[in-house]
Every structure is written in structure tokens, then in C-alpha cells.
Short mmCIF file of C-alpha atoms in Angstrom, two decimals:
data_model
loop_
_atom_site.label_atom_id
_atom_site.label_comp_id
_atom_site.label_asym_id
_atom_site.label_seq_id
_atom_site.Cartn_x
_atom_site.Cartn_y
_atom_site.Cartn_z
CA MET A 1 141.75 -41.04 -116.97
CA TYR A 2 144.56 -38.47 -115.94
CA VAL A 3 143.82 -34.97 -115.44
CA PRO A 4 146.44 -32.61 -114.07
CA GLY A 5 146.10 -31.49 -110.46
CA LYS A 6 145.78 -27.87 -111.67
CA GLN A 7 142.72 -28.63 -113.53
CA LEU A 8 141.21 -30.31 -110.41
CA VAL A 9 138.42 -28.44 -109.01
CA THR A 10 137.87 -30.56 -105.99
CA ALA A 11 140.88 -32.53 -105.08
CA ASP A 12 140.46 -36.82 -104.24
CA ALA A 13 141.62 -38.67 -100.92
CA LEU A 14 144.23 -39.98 -102.67
CA SER A 15 145.89 -37.13 -103.77
CA ARG A 16 145.73 -35.25 -100.44
CA ALA A 17 147.06 -38.12 -98.49
CA PRO A 18 150.33 -37.88 -95.91
CA SER A 19 153.37 -38.54 -97.35
CA GLY A 20 154.41 -40.33 -94.01
CA PRO A 21 154.09 -40.44 -90.27
CA GLU A 22 153.59 -37.74 -87.68
CA LYS A 23 156.87 -36.52 -86.02
CA SER A 24 155.87 -35.95 -82.85
CA THR A 25 153.92 -38.87 -80.85
CA GLU A 26 151.04 -39.51 -78.34
CA ASN A 27 153.29 -38.76 -75.23
CA GLU A 28 154.58 -35.97 -76.10
CA THR A 29 151.25 -34.40 -77.16
CA LEU A 30 150.46 -35.54 -73.80
CA GLU A 31 153.49 -33.28 -72.21
CA ASP A 32 153.14 -30.62 -74.53
CA GLU A 33 149.17 -30.28 -73.54
CA CYS A 34 150.64 -31.10 -69.56
CA ARG A 35 152.85 -27.96 -69.70
CA VAL A 36 150.23 -25.59 -71.25
CA PHE A 37 148.03 -26.75 -68.85
CA VAL A 38 150.26 -25.31 -65.90
CA ASP A 39 151.26 -22.58 -67.60
CA LEU A 40 147.84 -21.44 -67.72
CA ILE A 41 147.39 -22.39 -64.01
CA VAL A 42 150.56 -20.19 -62.75
CA GLN A 43 149.16 -17.40 -65.04
CA GLN A 44 145.79 -17.44 -63.57
CA ILE A 45 146.98 -17.52 -59.83
CA PRO A 46 146.30 -13.98 -58.83
CA ALA A 47 149.86 -12.75 -57.52
CA THR A 48 152.21 -10.46 -59.76
CA LYS A 49 155.49 -11.90 -61.20
CA THR A 50 157.18 -9.91 -58.77
CA LYS A 51 155.62 -11.43 -55.58
CA LEU A 52 155.68 -15.06 -57.37
CA LYS A 53 159.38 -14.31 -57.96
CA GLN A 54 160.00 -13.89 -53.97
CA ILE A 55 157.47 -16.76 -53.08
CA GLN A 56 159.78 -18.65 -55.49
CA GLU A 57 163.59 -17.38 -53.94
CA MET A 58 161.63 -18.43 -50.33
CA GLN A 59 160.48 -21.82 -51.62
CA ASN A 60 164.20 -22.50 -53.04
CA GLU A 61 165.62 -21.42 -49.63
CA ASP A 62 163.40 -23.08 -47.56
CA LEU A 63 164.66 -26.84 -46.34
CA THR A 64 160.94 -27.96 -46.60
CA CYS A 65 160.10 -26.95 -49.75
CA GLN A 66 163.33 -28.27 -51.06
CA GLN A 67 162.57 -31.49 -50.06
CA LEU A 68 159.36 -31.74 -51.41
CA ARG A 69 160.71 -30.39 -54.79
CA GLN A 70 162.84 -33.77 -54.80
CA TYR A 71 159.80 -35.90 -53.81
CA THR A 72 158.16 -34.52 -56.82
CA GLN A 73 160.67 -35.14 -59.25
CA LYS A 74 161.86 -38.63 -57.89
CA GLY A 75 158.78 -39.77 -56.36
CA TRP A 76 157.74 -40.04 -52.53
CA PRO A 77 158.90 -43.07 -50.35
CA ASP A 78 156.29 -46.26 -50.31
CA HIS A 79 155.79 -45.86 -46.67
CA GLN A 80 154.97 -42.51 -44.72
CA LYS A 81 157.08 -43.64 -41.65
CA THR A 82 160.65 -43.01 -43.99
CA VAL A 83 159.39 -39.48 -44.50
CA SER A 84 161.28 -36.84 -42.57
CA GLU A 85 158.69 -35.68 -39.46
CA HIS A 86 158.43 -31.86 -40.70
CA LEU A 87 156.95 -33.54 -43.74
CA VAL A 88 154.60 -35.59 -42.57
CA PRO A 89 151.69 -33.14 -42.77
CA TYR A 90 152.48 -33.00 -46.72
CA TRP A 91 152.01 -37.32 -47.07
CA SER A 92 148.09 -36.80 -47.44
CA HIS A 93 148.48 -34.13 -50.05
CA ARG A 94 151.51 -35.82 -52.01
CA ALA A 95 149.35 -36.39 -54.83
CA ASP A 96 148.32 -32.63 -55.22
CA ILE A 97 151.96 -31.62 -54.89
CA HIS A 98 153.66 -30.52 -58.04
CA VAL A 99 156.52 -28.60 -59.66
CA ALA A 100 155.24 -25.51 -62.32
CA ASN A 101 157.36 -22.85 -63.78
CA GLY A 102 159.48 -23.47 -60.79
CA ILE A 103 156.88 -22.75 -58.26
CA LEU A 104 155.56 -25.43 -55.60
CA LEU A 105 152.05 -26.01 -56.10
CA LYS A 106 149.23 -27.71 -54.49
CA GLY A 107 146.90 -28.48 -56.91
CA GLU A 108 146.36 -25.42 -58.16
CA ARG A 109 146.78 -23.25 -55.17
CA ILE A 110 150.74 -21.84 -54.44
CA LEU A 111 152.47 -23.54 -51.70
CA ILE A 112 153.75 -21.38 -49.24
CA PRO A 113 157.04 -21.54 -47.04
CA LYS A 114 156.76 -21.34 -43.22
CA PRO A 115 158.80 -17.98 -43.22
CA MET A 116 155.79 -16.27 -45.53
CA GLN A 117 152.89 -17.85 -44.08
CA ARG A 118 152.42 -14.81 -41.12
CA GLU A 119 152.29 -12.44 -44.51
CA MET A 120 150.04 -14.31 -46.06
CA LEU A 121 147.54 -14.30 -43.05
CA GLU A 122 147.55 -10.95 -42.92
CA ARG A 123 147.11 -9.93 -46.92
CA LEU A 124 144.13 -12.65 -46.53
CA HIS A 125 142.62 -10.59 -43.46
CA GLN A 126 143.21 -7.23 -45.58
CA GLY A 127 139.43 -5.32 -45.17
CA HIS A 128 138.95 -7.21 -42.34
CA GLN A 129 136.22 -9.49 -43.63
CA GLY A 130 134.61 -12.28 -42.22
CA MET A 131 135.95 -15.71 -41.17
CA THR A 132 134.06 -17.31 -44.41
CA LYS A 133 135.60 -14.84 -47.01
CA CYS A 134 139.02 -15.01 -45.70
CA ILE A 135 138.61 -18.62 -46.25
CA ALA A 136 137.26 -18.55 -49.40
CA ARG A 137 140.63 -16.13 -50.63
CA ALA A 138 142.73 -18.81 -48.95
CA GLN A 139 141.12 -21.87 -50.87
CA GLN A 140 140.92 -19.82 -54.39
CA SER A 141 145.05 -18.70 -54.55
CA ILE A 142 147.25 -20.11 -51.04
CA TRP A 143 147.89 -23.56 -48.91
CA TRP A 144 149.99 -25.03 -46.46
CA PRO A 145 149.21 -27.82 -43.93
CA GLY A 146 146.56 -26.02 -41.36
CA VAL A 147 145.78 -23.13 -43.30
CA ILE A 148 142.03 -22.96 -42.83
CA ARG A 149 142.62 -23.43 -39.14
CA ASP A 150 145.09 -20.81 -38.98
CA VAL A 151 142.93 -18.18 -40.61
CA ARG A 152 140.28 -19.28 -38.37
CA GLU A 153 142.86 -17.92 -35.34
CA LEU A 154 143.94 -15.09 -36.84
CA VAL A 155 140.12 -13.81 -37.26
CA GLU A 156 139.19 -15.07 -33.66
CA ARG A 157 142.32 -13.20 -32.29
CA CYS A 158 141.85 -9.96 -34.41
CA ASP A 159 141.28 -6.69 -31.82
CA ILE A 160 139.38 -4.90 -34.60
CA CYS A 161 136.92 -7.70 -36.09
CA CYS A 162 136.39 -8.73 -31.98
CA GLN A 163 135.42 -5.13 -31.49
CA HIS A 164 132.88 -4.76 -34.84
CA SER A 165 131.61 -8.43 -34.03
CA GLN A 166 127.53 -8.96 -33.34
CA GLN A 167 127.39 -10.04 -30.12
CA LYS A 168 124.98 -12.89 -29.11
CA THR A 169 121.63 -12.87 -27.48
CA GLU A 170 121.90 -14.39 -24.70
CA GLN A 171 119.27 -16.97 -23.22
CA LEU A 172 116.51 -15.08 -21.35
CA MET A 173 116.40 -14.45 -17.11
CA PRO A 174 112.98 -14.74 -15.58
CA THR A 175 112.82 -12.50 -12.48
CA PRO A 176 112.14 -14.46 -9.34
CA LEU A 177 108.70 -14.83 -8.13
CA PRO A 178 109.10 -12.74 -4.19
CA VAL A 179 108.00 -14.36 -1.10
CA ARG A 180 105.05 -11.95 -0.83
CA PRO A 181 103.57 -9.22 -2.36
CA TRP A 182 104.74 -5.52 -2.44
CA GLN A 183 108.07 -6.76 -0.83
CA ARG A 184 109.83 -5.83 -4.37
CA VAL A 185 109.18 -3.46 -6.57
CA ALA A 186 110.53 -1.86 -9.92
CA ALA A 187 110.27 2.03 -10.59
CA ASP A 188 110.85 4.08 -13.98
CA ILE A 189 110.34 7.45 -15.54
CA PHE A 190 109.02 8.26 -18.90
CA GLN A 191 107.79 10.55 -21.28
CA TRP A 192 104.53 11.20 -22.81
CA GLU A 193 103.32 14.46 -24.40
CA GLY A 194 105.62 16.60 -23.17
CA GLY A 195 104.77 15.49 -19.41
CA HIS A 196 107.20 12.94 -17.14
CA TYR A 197 105.76 10.50 -15.35
CA LEU A 198 106.35 7.77 -12.56
CA VAL A 199 105.75 4.27 -13.08
CA VAL A 200 105.87 1.68 -10.12
CA VAL A 201 105.27 -1.71 -11.00
CA ASP A 202 105.16 -4.63 -8.01
CA TYR A 203 106.72 -8.03 -9.38
CA PHE A 204 104.70 -10.30 -7.46
CA SER A 205 101.29 -9.06 -8.69
CA ARG A 206 101.94 -7.01 -11.59
CA TYR A 207 100.35 -4.10 -9.98
CA ILE A 208 100.75 -0.98 -11.35
CA GLU A 209 100.73 2.57 -10.25
CA VAL A 210 101.37 6.01 -12.42
CA ALA A 211 101.66 9.62 -10.84
CA ASN A 212 102.53 13.06 -12.78
CA LEU A 213 105.83 14.63 -12.35
CA PRO A 214 105.13 18.46 -12.94
CA LYS A 215 109.19 18.75 -12.23
CA LEU A 216 111.95 16.09 -13.36
CA ILE A 217 113.99 16.69 -10.48
CA THR A 218 114.69 14.07 -7.25
CA ALA A 219 112.52 15.78 -4.74
CA THR A 220 109.52 15.54 -6.89
CA THR A 221 110.62 11.65 -7.37
CA VAL A 222 110.79 11.21 -3.84
CA GLU A 223 107.26 12.91 -3.02
CA ARG A 224 105.28 10.67 -5.24
CA LEU A 225 106.73 7.56 -3.83
CA LYS A 226 106.41 8.60 -0.29
CA VAL A 227 102.77 8.99 -1.53
CA ILE A 228 102.91 5.39 -3.05
CA PHE A 229 104.37 3.70 -0.22
CA ALA A 230 101.92 5.72 2.20
CA ARG A 231 99.57 3.46 0.04
CA PHE A 232 100.81 0.36 -0.08
CA GLY A 233 103.45 0.04 2.49
CA ILE A 234 107.37 0.56 1.98
CA PRO A 235 108.74 -2.67 -0.35
CA GLU A 236 111.59 -4.18 0.99
CA THR A 237 113.52 -3.60 -2.61
CA LEU A 238 113.18 -0.89 -5.15
CA VAL A 239 115.04 -1.50 -8.17
CA THR A 240 115.97 1.29 -10.86
CA ASP A 241 118.01 2.68 -14.12
CA ASN A 242 120.86 4.89 -12.90
CA GLY A 243 118.71 7.80 -13.99
CA PRO A 244 120.17 11.16 -12.12
CA GLN A 245 116.54 11.19 -10.13
CA PHE A 246 118.17 7.67 -8.53
CA ALA A 247 121.40 7.97 -8.25
CA SER A 248 121.79 11.06 -6.75
CA CYS A 249 122.56 11.83 -2.66
CA GLU A 250 118.82 12.77 -2.04
CA PHE A 251 117.59 9.50 -3.18
CA ALA A 252 120.00 7.49 -1.42
CA GLU A 253 119.10 9.14 2.14
CA PHE A 254 115.49 8.13 1.40
CA SER A 255 116.57 5.18 0.84
CA ARG A 256 118.23 4.86 4.22
CA ASP A 257 114.94 7.38 5.76
CA TYR A 258 112.89 4.41 4.37
CA ASP A 259 114.62 1.67 5.51
CA PHE A 260 114.21 -0.18 1.76
CA LYS A 261 117.64 -1.35 -0.13
CA HIS A 262 117.78 0.55 -3.44
CA VAL A 263 119.25 -1.76 -6.40
CA THR A 264 120.23 -0.26 -9.78
CA SER A 265 119.99 -1.92 -13.03
CA SER A 266 123.20 -2.30 -15.63
CA PRO A 267 123.84 1.19 -16.95
CA ARG A 268 122.52 1.86 -20.48
CA TYR A 269 121.08 -1.59 -19.89
CA PRO A 270 117.34 -1.31 -19.74
CA GLN A 271 116.17 -4.61 -19.98
CA SER A 272 117.98 -5.23 -16.72
CA ASN A 273 115.39 -3.65 -15.25
CA GLY A 274 112.56 -5.59 -17.54
CA GLU A 275 109.55 -5.40 -14.80
CA ALA A 276 109.67 -1.50 -14.93
CA GLU A 277 110.34 -1.48 -19.11
CA ARG A 278 107.21 -3.68 -19.52
CA ALA A 279 105.07 -1.62 -17.19
CA VAL A 280 106.28 1.36 -19.05
CA ARG A 281 105.41 0.07 -22.79
CA THR A 282 101.46 -1.03 -20.64
CA VAL A 283 100.96 1.95 -19.74
CA LYS A 284 102.03 4.02 -23.09
CA GLN A 285 99.76 1.43 -24.52
CA MET A 286 96.66 2.70 -22.25
CA LEU A 287 97.39 6.06 -22.86
CA ARG A 288 97.50 5.71 -26.48
CA LYS A 289 94.36 4.24 -26.58
CA ASN A 290 92.09 5.25 -23.78
CA GLN A 291 90.65 9.21 -22.87
CA ASP A 292 90.44 8.24 -19.65
CA PRO A 293 93.82 6.78 -18.13
CA GLN A 294 92.45 6.21 -14.49
CA ARG A 295 89.35 3.78 -16.24
CA ALA A 296 91.98 2.23 -17.95
CA LEU A 297 94.35 1.66 -15.15
CA LEU A 298 91.15 0.39 -13.42
CA ALA A 299 90.62 -1.93 -16.17
CA TYR A 300 94.15 -3.44 -16.31
CA ARG A 301 94.15 -3.89 -12.34
CA SER A 302 91.04 -5.92 -12.04
CA THR A 303 91.42 -8.28 -15.25
CA PRO A 304 93.49 -11.59 -14.93
CA LEU A 305 96.39 -12.21 -15.99
CA ALA A 306 97.65 -15.16 -17.75
CA HIS A 307 97.77 -17.49 -14.91
CA GLY A 308 94.25 -16.08 -14.33
CA ILE A 309 94.43 -13.68 -11.19
CA SER A 310 93.89 -10.25 -11.09
CA PRO A 311 96.56 -7.76 -9.54
CA ALA A 312 94.38 -6.58 -7.51
CA GLU A 313 93.38 -9.61 -6.35
CA LEU A 314 97.42 -10.88 -5.97
CA LEU A 315 98.52 -7.27 -4.16
CA MET A 316 95.21 -7.18 -1.82
CA GLY A 317 93.52 -10.14 -1.67
CA ARG A 318 90.59 -9.14 -3.39
CA ARG A 319 89.02 -8.55 -6.61
CA ILE A 320 88.04 -4.55 -7.28
CA ARG A 321 85.01 -3.26 -8.56
CA SER A 322 84.55 -2.16 -12.22
CA THR A 323 82.61 -1.06 -14.89
CA VAL A 324 81.69 -4.66 -15.55
CA PRO A 325 79.05 -6.61 -13.36
CA VAL A 326 80.31 -8.96 -11.15
CA PRO A 327 78.03 -10.65 -8.19
CA PRO A 328 78.76 -8.73 -5.14
CA LYS A 329 79.55 -12.13 -3.27
CA SER A 330 82.87 -12.28 -5.69
CA LEU A 331 84.08 -9.14 -4.14
CA THR A 332 84.08 -10.46 -0.56
CA PRO A 333 87.48 -10.38 0.49
CA ARG A 334 89.50 -13.69 -0.35
CA TRP A 335 92.78 -15.05 -0.87
CA PRO A 336 93.67 -16.96 -4.45
CA ASP A 337 95.30 -20.28 -3.97
CA LEU A 338 98.97 -18.63 -4.38
CA LYS A 339 100.76 -22.75 -4.66
CA VAL A 340 98.72 -22.62 -7.99
CA PHE A 341 99.81 -19.41 -8.76
CA ARG A 342 103.48 -19.74 -7.81
CA ARG A 343 103.07 -23.15 -10.24
CA LYS A 344 101.53 -21.58 -13.05
CA ASP A 345 103.99 -18.47 -12.93
CA ARG A 346 107.01 -20.63 -12.85
CA MET A 347 105.28 -22.49 -16.01
CA LEU A 348 104.70 -19.49 -18.03
CA LYS A 349 108.41 -18.27 -17.53
CA GLU A 350 109.81 -21.64 -18.59
CA LYS A 351 107.69 -21.24 -21.40
CA GLN A 352 108.57 -17.64 -22.76
CA GLN A 353 112.32 -18.56 -21.61
CA GLU A 354 112.22 -21.62 -24.17
CA THR A 355 110.13 -19.43 -26.90
CA PHE A 356 113.04 -17.01 -26.37
CA ARG A 357 116.17 -19.28 -26.67
CA SER A 358 114.34 -20.85 -30.03
CA ARG A 359 113.53 -17.68 -31.73
CA HIS A 360 116.71 -16.08 -31.38
CA ARG A 361 118.77 -19.29 -31.07
CA ALA A 362 119.83 -17.27 -27.44
CA LYS A 363 123.21 -18.84 -25.67
CA ASN A 364 124.92 -17.41 -22.24
CA LEU A 365 127.89 -15.78 -23.06
CA PRO A 366 131.14 -16.96 -21.34
CA VAL A 367 131.82 -15.58 -18.14
CA ILE A 368 134.75 -13.34 -17.79
CA ILE A 369 137.70 -13.74 -15.20
CA PRO A 370 139.31 -11.22 -13.71
CA GLY A 371 142.00 -9.61 -15.36
CA GLN A 372 140.72 -10.51 -18.75
CA LYS A 373 141.04 -7.32 -21.27
CA VAL A 374 137.27 -6.26 -22.71
CA TRP A 375 136.52 -4.02 -25.59
CA ILE A 376 133.01 -2.14 -23.94
CA ARG A 377 130.92 -1.29 -26.54
CA THR A 378 128.85 1.58 -25.19
CA SER A 379 131.54 3.58 -24.65
CA LYS A 380 134.18 2.39 -27.13
CA THR A 381 137.13 2.10 -25.33
CA THR A 382 139.22 -1.06 -24.07
CA GLY A 383 139.53 -2.30 -20.23
CA THR A 384 140.41 -4.77 -17.79
CA VAL A 385 137.60 -6.66 -15.78
CA ARG A 386 138.60 -6.54 -12.06
CA GLY A 387 135.21 -8.93 -11.12
CA GLU A 388 131.75 -9.67 -11.07
CA ALA A 389 129.27 -6.84 -10.25
CA ALA A 390 126.10 -7.34 -7.20
CA THR A 391 123.41 -7.07 -10.09
CA PRO A 392 122.92 -10.48 -12.34
CA ARG A 393 125.52 -10.63 -15.44
CA SER A 394 127.55 -7.54 -14.73
CA TYR A 395 131.08 -6.56 -14.04
CA GLN A 396 133.34 -3.48 -12.64
CA VAL A 397 135.73 -2.72 -15.27
CA GLU A 398 138.57 -0.53 -14.61
CA THR A 399 139.27 1.72 -17.47
CA GLU A 400 141.20 5.38 -18.05
CA MET A 401 138.11 7.36 -17.04
CA GLY A 402 137.77 4.83 -13.44
CA THR A 403 135.62 1.53 -12.97
CA LEU A 404 132.88 1.22 -14.39
CA ARG A 405 129.35 -1.42 -14.01
CA ARG A 406 128.67 -3.02 -17.25
CA ASN A 407 126.04 -5.75 -18.24
CA ARG A 408 128.19 -8.75 -19.93
CA ALA A 409 126.29 -7.71 -23.45
CA HIS A 410 128.15 -4.87 -23.83
CA LEU A 411 131.34 -6.26 -23.06
CA THR A 412 133.46 -8.37 -25.84
CA VAL A 413 136.70 -10.35 -24.78
CA LEU A 414 139.74 -9.26 -26.51
CA PRO A 415 141.77 -12.14 -27.28
CA GLU A 416 145.50 -12.15 -25.59
CA PRO A 417 148.49 -11.83 -27.35
CA THR A 418 150.54 -14.85 -28.97
CA GLN A 419 154.09 -15.13 -27.90
CA GLN A 420 154.74 -14.39 -31.55
CA GLU A 421 152.79 -11.16 -31.36
CA VAL A 422 154.83 -10.03 -28.25
CA ASN A 423 157.78 -10.78 -29.75
CA VAL A 424 157.41 -8.79 -32.89
CA THR A 425 155.75 -5.95 -30.81
CA VAL A 426 159.15 -6.13 -28.67
CA THR A 427 161.67 -6.25 -31.74
CA ARG A 428 159.83 -3.27 -33.32
CA SER A 429 160.13 -1.13 -30.37
CA ALA A 430 163.56 -1.67 -30.22
CA LEU A 431 164.56 -0.14 -33.52
CA PRO A 432 166.11 3.17 -33.24
CA LEU A 433 163.29 5.94 -34.46
CA GLN A 434 163.94 7.29 -37.55
CA GLN A 435 165.38 11.04 -38.19
#
């Protein structure tokens, strides 16, 4: 039964059937969708319209970009050998290179022409962020063959980043065991509860002597050392830091008078006087835990160390009597087996070295060649290395303040300027000054 259309509450299927075929074809629809997608990519590129226009103009002027644009329109050659030499780096990426709104892209990243690459690198490194973040910024927006390599080189050669980079931990350098007791000793001064004390430790036996310093002057330090030397003999070598009590002319005269070699550790690097530093920690722990420091020293000197022999036995060839009962026969002078002691000492040091290396991922820093520019971390100045110093891992560095001795851990090698950077500096210096 016929019902007028205006009276139909719900239209049937035939009354709403299309009158003819769609005007747009599937190909045209696909092209429209691709065009919308490409426009969306360009809109999402993190760059202003002015900068995009500048990049487009540079691409139009660049010969490489002109040829790439032609290949994207007409198709790439069938074989790489037929491609110009300067386009070979783009060959493996040819499927991703296309033009959108007049701009050459590689995927969703802008293809930067050669003349603008240096500027883009400097923009990527604004804020002096680390290498990982700079690479992430590049992967987000721009591309050219070798962009990741260029970013790495830029960050590695940045003076400011080198100056503020974290220095790697070097491997532990074990202290060589002397030939005999009291041949090489170390000394240091520490403060405890308002007083100052002198600590002297033997490299061979780890035997520790402690003396009070009523006055923190060279004369008092020398007097205390004379008392200790009178008790155990004069060592061949005395190792100290560069404190004023040890760096004075008076102390130098004392070393000549008593005929021993005075060696100072690297300035501002207490680890290089490690034996004395460990002895100071041991003594402070004694003072912190014991009311009678002399009894604590007695206990330390008579207690076997990790290799099974006490410091007193190694220094004097006998056990010393303490409050712990021992058979009288064991107090008879008798030297321990030094061959066994040396073997155990070497094994312990090798184990410590391996533990330190694995725990801190320690790795020796590269040797600095004389003439290289360095950044001195302790004084925040630059200098030129003149050569290695007498102490291990130390260098003589020439600065505006004079020649300094610094440990390798305090020195960061600054990159040499490239020829391109030199040319830029010369060009800028040749420009007339603005009035």
C-alpha cells in the first residue's frame, strides 16, 4: 500500500537508496588521506613556520637536496652504482625520503642540508644536555646521514661538558711491599676533640705510632718524629701530604740532616697517601671506642692482621705481651716466615684490587701526552701538561699561576679544536669591531 513520504515515520531502505555511483574513486580517497597524513606530520614538526621556510629555501639551494627531490618525484635508479657519489649515503634510506609541503623529509624528520647541519647541532646541544638526550632530540625532529655520529662528536668535544663531566674511577693501585720493616713509612696529622695528633705507620708491618702535637707547627712535628726515629730507626723514605708542617724549609732541612728521602703525595688528593689515611681511620676508631687509647694501640699491635701475623711480630720479630694470656714460650723472639707472608700479602692485595674494580667499574684513565690542554678540577682553571711527575698518576701542569703537580683524577683532557672551529674563530676575529 502506498504511503506518502511525509507520512512515513521510519523510511524504508529503497526510499533512501543512492541515486548513482560516488564521484570519488578509491585512488583519489587514498591520495587525500596521504595528503592529510603528510600535512599532519609537517604540522607536528617542532619548528616555527619561519624556520621551516628557511630550511625549505636552503634545501632548494642545496645541490644534494635538489637531486634528492628529483629522485622522490621521478624515482630512484635501479642500482646504487649509477647514483652520484655524494648521494650514496642516502641510498639505504631512499624508501623513507619524500617531499611534504615542499620540504624534504626522512620519515617524520626534516632532512637538513649540509650548510645548516652545524647550526642544528648547536641547537640540539643547547643547555649542554648529555649525549643520550641530544641524540633523542635529533631522532625526534631532524636527520642527515651520520647525524648520530656528529652529535656524539659534538658532545665529546664540548669544553663545558668536559669540565663538568663525572670523572671515572681509576683502578686501585696496590702499595708495593718494602723489602724490610721500617724501610718506608708514612705520616699524617689529624684532629680529634680539639687536639692535633701525628700518626706514623710502617708500610711493611702496618705498625702504628701516635704522638700528640701541642702546637701545629713544623718544629713540634719534627721533634715527635725524632723520638719515633730514635725508637725504631730512621727510615729510608717518609711519605706525607703537602701540609705546611711537611712542606716547609725547616722540614726539608730535617730530612737532609737525618738522611731520609721525603716524598709528598699529589696535592689535594689524600688517596695517594693511602697508608697514612688508613692509619688515621684506624686510630680515630680506637679513640672513639676506647677510654684508654694506649691499651687500644697495644691491642692493635698484638693482633694478627688478615695474613695471620701481628704488626709487632713483623716489625720486631716477636710477639708482645698484652692483657690476653699467652704461653711464655710464644713471647720468645722468632721471625715469621716472610716468604709465606709476602705471598699472602700479594694475594690479599690482588683480591682487594679485583673487588674494587668490579664494585666501582674502575678503569685506568688514558695517559696524558705532554702539550695537551687540560681542565684542572680542583682549581677550575685550564693548563697545559708538561710531563709526568715523580709520584704515580701525577702530572706537571703549567698554568697562569705557575707549574702545578696534580693527580690524573683531577685532570680532564680538553678536545683540540677542529680546523672548522679554527676557521670560524679566525673569521670572527677578522670582523671589525662595532662602534
